[in-house]
XYZ file of C-alpha atoms in Angstrom:
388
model
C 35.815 -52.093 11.827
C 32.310 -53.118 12.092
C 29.949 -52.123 15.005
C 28.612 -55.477 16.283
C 26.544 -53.972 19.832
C 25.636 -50.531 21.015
C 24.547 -50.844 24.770
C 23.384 -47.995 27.205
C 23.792 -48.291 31.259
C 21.585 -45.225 33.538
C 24.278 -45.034 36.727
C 22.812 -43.443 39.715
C 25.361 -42.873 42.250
C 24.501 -41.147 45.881
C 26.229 -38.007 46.162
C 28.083 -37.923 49.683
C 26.266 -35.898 52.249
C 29.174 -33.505 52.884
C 29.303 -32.830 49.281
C 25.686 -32.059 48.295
C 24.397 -28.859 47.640
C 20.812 -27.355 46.980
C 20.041 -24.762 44.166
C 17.002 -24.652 41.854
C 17.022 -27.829 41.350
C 16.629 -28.727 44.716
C 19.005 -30.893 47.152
C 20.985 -32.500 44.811
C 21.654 -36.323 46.463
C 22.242 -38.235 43.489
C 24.565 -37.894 40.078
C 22.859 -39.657 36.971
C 23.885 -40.129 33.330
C 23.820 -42.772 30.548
C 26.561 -44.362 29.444
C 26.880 -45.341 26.265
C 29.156 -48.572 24.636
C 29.636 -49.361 21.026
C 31.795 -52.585 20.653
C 32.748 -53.444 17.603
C 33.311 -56.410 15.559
C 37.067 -56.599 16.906
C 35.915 -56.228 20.678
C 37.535 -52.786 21.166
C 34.845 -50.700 22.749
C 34.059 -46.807 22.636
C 32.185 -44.549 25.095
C 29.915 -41.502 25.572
C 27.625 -39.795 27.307
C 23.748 -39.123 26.963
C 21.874 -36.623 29.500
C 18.265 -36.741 30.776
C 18.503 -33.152 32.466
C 21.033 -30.403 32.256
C 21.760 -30.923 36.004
C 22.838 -33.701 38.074
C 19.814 -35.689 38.362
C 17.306 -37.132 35.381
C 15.496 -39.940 34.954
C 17.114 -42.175 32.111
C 14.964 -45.265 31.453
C 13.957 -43.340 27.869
C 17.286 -42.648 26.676
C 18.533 -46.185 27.232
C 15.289 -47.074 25.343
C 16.320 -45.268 22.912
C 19.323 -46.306 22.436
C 19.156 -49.922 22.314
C 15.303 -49.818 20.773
C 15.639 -46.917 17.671
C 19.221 -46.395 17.082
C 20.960 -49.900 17.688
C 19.328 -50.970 14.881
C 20.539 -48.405 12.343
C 23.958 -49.096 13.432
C 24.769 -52.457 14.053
C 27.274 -53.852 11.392
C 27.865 -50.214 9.848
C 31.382 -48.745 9.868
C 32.586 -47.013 13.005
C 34.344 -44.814 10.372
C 31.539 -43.051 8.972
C 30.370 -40.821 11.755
C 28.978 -38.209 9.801
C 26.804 -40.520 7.888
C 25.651 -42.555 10.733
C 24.643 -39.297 12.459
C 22.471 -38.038 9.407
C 21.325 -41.402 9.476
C 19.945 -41.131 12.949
C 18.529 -37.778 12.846
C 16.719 -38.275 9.279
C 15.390 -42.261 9.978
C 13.872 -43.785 7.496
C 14.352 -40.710 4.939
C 18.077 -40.794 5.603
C 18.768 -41.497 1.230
C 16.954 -38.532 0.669
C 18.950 -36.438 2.838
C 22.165 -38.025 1.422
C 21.563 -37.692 -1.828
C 19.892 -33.878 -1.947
C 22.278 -32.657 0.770
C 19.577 -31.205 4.014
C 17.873 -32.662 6.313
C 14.654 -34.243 6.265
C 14.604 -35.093 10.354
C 12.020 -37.237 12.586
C 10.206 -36.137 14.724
C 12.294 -36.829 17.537
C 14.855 -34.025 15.694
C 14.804 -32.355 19.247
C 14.634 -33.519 22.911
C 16.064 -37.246 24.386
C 16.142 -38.680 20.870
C 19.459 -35.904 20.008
C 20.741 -36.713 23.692
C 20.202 -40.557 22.658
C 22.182 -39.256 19.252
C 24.927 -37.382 21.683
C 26.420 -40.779 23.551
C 26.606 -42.465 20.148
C 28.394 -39.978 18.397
C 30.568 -39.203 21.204
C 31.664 -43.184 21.354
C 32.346 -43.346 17.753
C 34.574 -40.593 18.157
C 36.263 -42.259 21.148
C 36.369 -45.679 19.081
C 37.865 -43.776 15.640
C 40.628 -42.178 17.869
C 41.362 -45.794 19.373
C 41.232 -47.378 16.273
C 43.669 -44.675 15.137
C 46.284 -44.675 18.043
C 45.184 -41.036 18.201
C 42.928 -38.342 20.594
C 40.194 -37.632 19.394
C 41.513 -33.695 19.534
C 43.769 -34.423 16.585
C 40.957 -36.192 14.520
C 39.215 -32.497 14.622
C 42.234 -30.724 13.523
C 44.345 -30.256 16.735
C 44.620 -28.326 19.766
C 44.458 -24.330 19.016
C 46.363 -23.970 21.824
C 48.251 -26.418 24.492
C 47.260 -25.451 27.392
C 43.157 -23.494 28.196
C 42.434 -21.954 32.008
C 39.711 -24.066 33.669
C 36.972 -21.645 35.714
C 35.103 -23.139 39.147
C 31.901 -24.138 38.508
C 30.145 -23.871 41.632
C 29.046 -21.016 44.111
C 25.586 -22.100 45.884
C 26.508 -19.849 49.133
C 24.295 -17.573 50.765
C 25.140 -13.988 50.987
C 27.618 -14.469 54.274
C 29.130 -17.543 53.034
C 29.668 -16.846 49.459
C 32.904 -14.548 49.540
C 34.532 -17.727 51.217
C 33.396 -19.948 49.558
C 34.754 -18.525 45.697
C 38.272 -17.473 47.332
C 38.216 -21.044 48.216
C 38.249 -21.834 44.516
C 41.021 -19.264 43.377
C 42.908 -20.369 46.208
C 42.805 -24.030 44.381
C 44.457 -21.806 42.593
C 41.428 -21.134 39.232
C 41.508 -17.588 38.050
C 37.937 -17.621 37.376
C 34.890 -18.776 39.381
C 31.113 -19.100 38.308
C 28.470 -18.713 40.938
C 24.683 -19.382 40.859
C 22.211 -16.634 41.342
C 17.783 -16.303 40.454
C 15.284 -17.728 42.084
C 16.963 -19.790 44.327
C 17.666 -16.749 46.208
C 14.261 -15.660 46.331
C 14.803 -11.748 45.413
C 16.591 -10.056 42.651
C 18.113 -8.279 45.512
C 19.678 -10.954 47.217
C 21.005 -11.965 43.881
C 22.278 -9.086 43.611
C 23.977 -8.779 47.031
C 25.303 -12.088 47.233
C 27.725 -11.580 43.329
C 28.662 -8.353 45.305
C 29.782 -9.971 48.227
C 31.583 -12.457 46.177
C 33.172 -9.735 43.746
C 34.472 -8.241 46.932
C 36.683 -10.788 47.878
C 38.090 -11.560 44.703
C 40.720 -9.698 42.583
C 39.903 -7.884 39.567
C 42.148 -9.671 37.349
C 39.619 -12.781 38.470
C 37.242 -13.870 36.312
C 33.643 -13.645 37.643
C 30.589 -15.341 35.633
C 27.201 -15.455 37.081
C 23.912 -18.339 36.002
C 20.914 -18.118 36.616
C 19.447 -21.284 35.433
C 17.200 -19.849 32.924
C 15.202 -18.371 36.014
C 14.935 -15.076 35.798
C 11.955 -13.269 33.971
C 12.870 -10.936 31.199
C 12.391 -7.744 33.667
C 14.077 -8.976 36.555
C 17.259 -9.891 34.385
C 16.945 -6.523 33.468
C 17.238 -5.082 37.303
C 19.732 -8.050 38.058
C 21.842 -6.804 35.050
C 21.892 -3.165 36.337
C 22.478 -3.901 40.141
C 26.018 -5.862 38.976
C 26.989 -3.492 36.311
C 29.778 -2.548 38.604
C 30.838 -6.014 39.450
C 33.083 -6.908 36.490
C 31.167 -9.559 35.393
C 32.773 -11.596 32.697
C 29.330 -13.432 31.385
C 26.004 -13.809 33.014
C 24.545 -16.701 32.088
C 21.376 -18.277 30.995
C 19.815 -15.034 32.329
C 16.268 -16.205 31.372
C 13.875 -19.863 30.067
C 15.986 -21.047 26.884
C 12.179 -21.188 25.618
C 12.085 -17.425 25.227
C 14.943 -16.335 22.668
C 13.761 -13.219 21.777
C 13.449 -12.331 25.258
C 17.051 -13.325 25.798
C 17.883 -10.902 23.434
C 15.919 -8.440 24.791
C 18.105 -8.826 27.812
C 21.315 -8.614 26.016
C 20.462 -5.632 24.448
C 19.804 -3.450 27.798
C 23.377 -4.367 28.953
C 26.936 -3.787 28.638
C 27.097 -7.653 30.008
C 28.234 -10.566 27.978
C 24.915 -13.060 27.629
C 25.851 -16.911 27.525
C 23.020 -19.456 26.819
C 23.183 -22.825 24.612
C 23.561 -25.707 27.441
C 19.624 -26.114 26.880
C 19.472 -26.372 23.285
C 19.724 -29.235 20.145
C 21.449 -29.220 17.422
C 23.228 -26.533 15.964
C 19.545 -24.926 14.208
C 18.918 -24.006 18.005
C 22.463 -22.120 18.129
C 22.001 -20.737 14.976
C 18.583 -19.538 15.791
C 20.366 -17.937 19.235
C 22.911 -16.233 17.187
C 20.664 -15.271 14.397
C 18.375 -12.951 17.015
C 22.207 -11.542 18.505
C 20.674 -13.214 21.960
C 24.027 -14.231 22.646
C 28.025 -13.354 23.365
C 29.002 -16.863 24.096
C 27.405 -20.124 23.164
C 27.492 -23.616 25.251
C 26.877 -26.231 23.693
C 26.942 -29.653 25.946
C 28.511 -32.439 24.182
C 25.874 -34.814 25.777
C 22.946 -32.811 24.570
C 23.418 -31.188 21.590
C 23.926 -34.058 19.480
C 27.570 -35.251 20.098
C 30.881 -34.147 18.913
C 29.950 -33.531 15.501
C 27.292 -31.101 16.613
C 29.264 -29.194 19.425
C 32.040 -29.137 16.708
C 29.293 -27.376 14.009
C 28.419 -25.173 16.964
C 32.023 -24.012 17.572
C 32.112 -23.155 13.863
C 29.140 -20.906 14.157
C 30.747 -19.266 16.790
C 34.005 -18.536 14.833
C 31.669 -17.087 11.719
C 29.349 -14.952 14.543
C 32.574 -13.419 16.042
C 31.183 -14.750 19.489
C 33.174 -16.992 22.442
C 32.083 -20.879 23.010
C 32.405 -22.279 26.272
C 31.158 -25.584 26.226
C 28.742 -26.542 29.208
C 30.904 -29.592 30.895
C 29.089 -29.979 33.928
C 28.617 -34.438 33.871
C 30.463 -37.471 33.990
C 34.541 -37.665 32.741
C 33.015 -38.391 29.060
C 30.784 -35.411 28.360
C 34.027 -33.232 29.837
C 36.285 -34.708 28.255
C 34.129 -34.421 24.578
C 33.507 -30.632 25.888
C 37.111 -30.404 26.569
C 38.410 -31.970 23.436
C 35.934 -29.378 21.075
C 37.529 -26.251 23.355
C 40.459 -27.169 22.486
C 39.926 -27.607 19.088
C 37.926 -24.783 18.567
C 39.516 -21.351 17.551
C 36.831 -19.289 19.654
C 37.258 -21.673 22.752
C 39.489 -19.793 25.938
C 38.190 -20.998 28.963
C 36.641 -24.642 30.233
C 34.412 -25.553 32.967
C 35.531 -27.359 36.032
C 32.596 -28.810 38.577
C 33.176 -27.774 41.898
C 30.188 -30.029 42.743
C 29.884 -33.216 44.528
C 30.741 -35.325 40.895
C 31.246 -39.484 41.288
C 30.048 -39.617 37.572
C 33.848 -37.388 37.079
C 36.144 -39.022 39.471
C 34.859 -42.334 40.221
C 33.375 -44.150 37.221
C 36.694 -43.467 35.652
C 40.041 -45.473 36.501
C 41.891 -42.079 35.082
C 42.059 -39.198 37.359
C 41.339 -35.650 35.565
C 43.185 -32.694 36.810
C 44.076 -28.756 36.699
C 47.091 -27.785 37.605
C 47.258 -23.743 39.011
C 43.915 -23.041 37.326
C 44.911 -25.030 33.865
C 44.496 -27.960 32.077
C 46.275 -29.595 29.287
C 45.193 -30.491 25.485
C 44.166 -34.340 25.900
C 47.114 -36.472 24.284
C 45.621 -40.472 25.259
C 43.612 -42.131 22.335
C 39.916 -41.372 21.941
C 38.701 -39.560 24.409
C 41.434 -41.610 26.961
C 38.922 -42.512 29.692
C 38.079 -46.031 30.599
C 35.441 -47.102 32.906
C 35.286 -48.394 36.432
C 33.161 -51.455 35.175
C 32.923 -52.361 39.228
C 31.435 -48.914 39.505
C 29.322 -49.607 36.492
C 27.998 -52.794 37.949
C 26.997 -51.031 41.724
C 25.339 -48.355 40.360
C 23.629 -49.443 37.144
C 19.799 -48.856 37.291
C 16.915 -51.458 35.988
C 15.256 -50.092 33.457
């Protein structure tokens, strides 16, 4: 099959009132991403993600320019079969038959930022169309599950220190085994940081998994005095402990605790997860299907993790297609044990799709539907679909 039309849609979508919650980032009132179609010649149509911002929120406008201004081009009346090639296509332009035919890159400029997450929807919706196409998931296109069943943790925790205990047993009595809270500057103080995983640790058993992210907003030294003020906490991984712009100084932070250090939610490509590995910044890697570059690229990641000896846990935090292309490469992936599940006010996860996603006692099965075997709301679609 031919592709005959790649399209890309920016859905805003308020988030209801009762549901927001404020971090960082700020009051988080709306959920944005791009969604991305490739129909092909046949009319059977594949889908993906592309993200502005790591968050909730972003501005879109430039990824669906992107999209339908730079990359449609390359791809209209190519095979959907040939991901690989229409990905080095992409990320080497004009210069793609040199990369071919010498085997490495020679990339565009745009080898980094909204041009990859532009890159990311595509190659997720080829991967969706192939496993249509197919009659198969997408999972078994990448080798198979590793195992059939993977533990989801809450993704969530915003709480204040008097709050927060309730609000993670609230998770594990959902009946998740592991929880992630927030912590940095949102709480003003490393000590309040502090207090707040301790109050939160104190509620929950210690057979209960307990990660901790910062958002990239901690400075180097005040990781440091986080780091030692939780040693006690049985943390399973603190993440993003520091700016994804200062690697070394991630590993600087690694190296003055017995911690696990996660990062890779921020970062392009697998070069950027090499590099992370390469300095031993990191014990786990996250690569976000919608950022990184796609499938292919969270797949490269999770190999790099298998020959670094380190855990992936893909960052899933977006609408039902990035989780379900973060989901599908955990499976798949040998180093893969645990998934994210948003605890967050999410329409992008439970509305835009007709299927419904679930965990069942803290778990969540190896996808079995074709492709990625989510189908839009195209109602939703059509309320929420920005001008651009």
């Amino acid at each position: 099959m031919k592709i005959s039309n790649v399209e890309a849609f920016w859905l805003r979508c308020p988030i209801p009132k009762e549901k927001q919650h404020a971090s960082d980032y700020g009051l988080l009132t709306n959920f944005d991403m791009t969604l991305v179609v490739i129909t092909t010649d046949s009319g059977l149509q594949g889908f993906g993600e592309a993200k502005a911002a790591v968050g909730s929120s972003g501005v879109c406008a430039s990824i669906v320019n992107c999209i339908e201004n730079e990359l449609k081009p390359l791809l209209v009346g190519k095979s959907v079969s040939n991901i690989t090639r229409l990905w080095e296509e992409m990320y080497n332009g004009t210069r793609d038959h040199y990369a071919l035919s010498r085997g490495r890159k020679f990339p565009i400029l745009g080898r980094r930022g909204l041009t990859i997450s532009a890159m990311s929807g595509i190659d997720t919706a080829l991967w969706d169309l192939k496993g249509k196409i197919l009659n198969v998931p997408v999972l078994d296109l990448l080798g198979g599950a590793c195992r059939d069943h993977m533990p989801a943790y809450a993704s969530g925790g915003w709480a204040d220190v008097n709050n927060i205990g309730a609000q993670v047993k609230g998770y594990v009595d959902k009946g998740f085994r592991g929880v992630k809270m927030r912590v940095g500057v949102m709480d003003d103080s490393v000590q309040k940081s502090i207090d707040r995983v301790k109050a939160a640790r104190a509620v929950l058993k210690p057979d209960v998994k307990l990660m901790v992210d910062a958002h990239g907003t901690f400075s180097v030294p005040e990781a440091k005095q986080f780091c030692r003020g939780v040693e006690d906490s049985n943390i399973y991984w603190f993440e993003e402990p520091i700016s994804p712009d200062n690697k070394p100084g991630t590993a600087e932070v690694r190296a003055a605790t017995c911690i696990p250090i996660a990062a890779g939610e921020s970062e392009f490509t697998s070069f950027d997860i090499h590099e992370l590995l390469q300095l031993r910044a990191v014990d786990v890697i996250q690569p976000d299907a919608a950022i990184i570059g796609g499938i292919s690229e969270a797949m490269r990641a999770g190999h790099l993790a298998c020959a670094h000896q380190v855990e992936m846990a893909p960052h899933c935090w977006g609408s039902a297609f990035s989780f379900m292309a973060g989901l599908t490469v955990a499976f798949a992936s040998p180093s893969a044990t645990i998934i994210e599940f948003s605890l967050g006010g999410n329409p992008m996860m439970y509305d835009l799709v007709k299927e419904k996603i679930t965990v069942t006692n803290g778990s969540i099965a190896a996808p079995t539907a074709p492709g990625l075997g989510m189908t839009p709301d195209w109602d939703f679609v059509r309320e929420f679909k920005q001008g651009v």
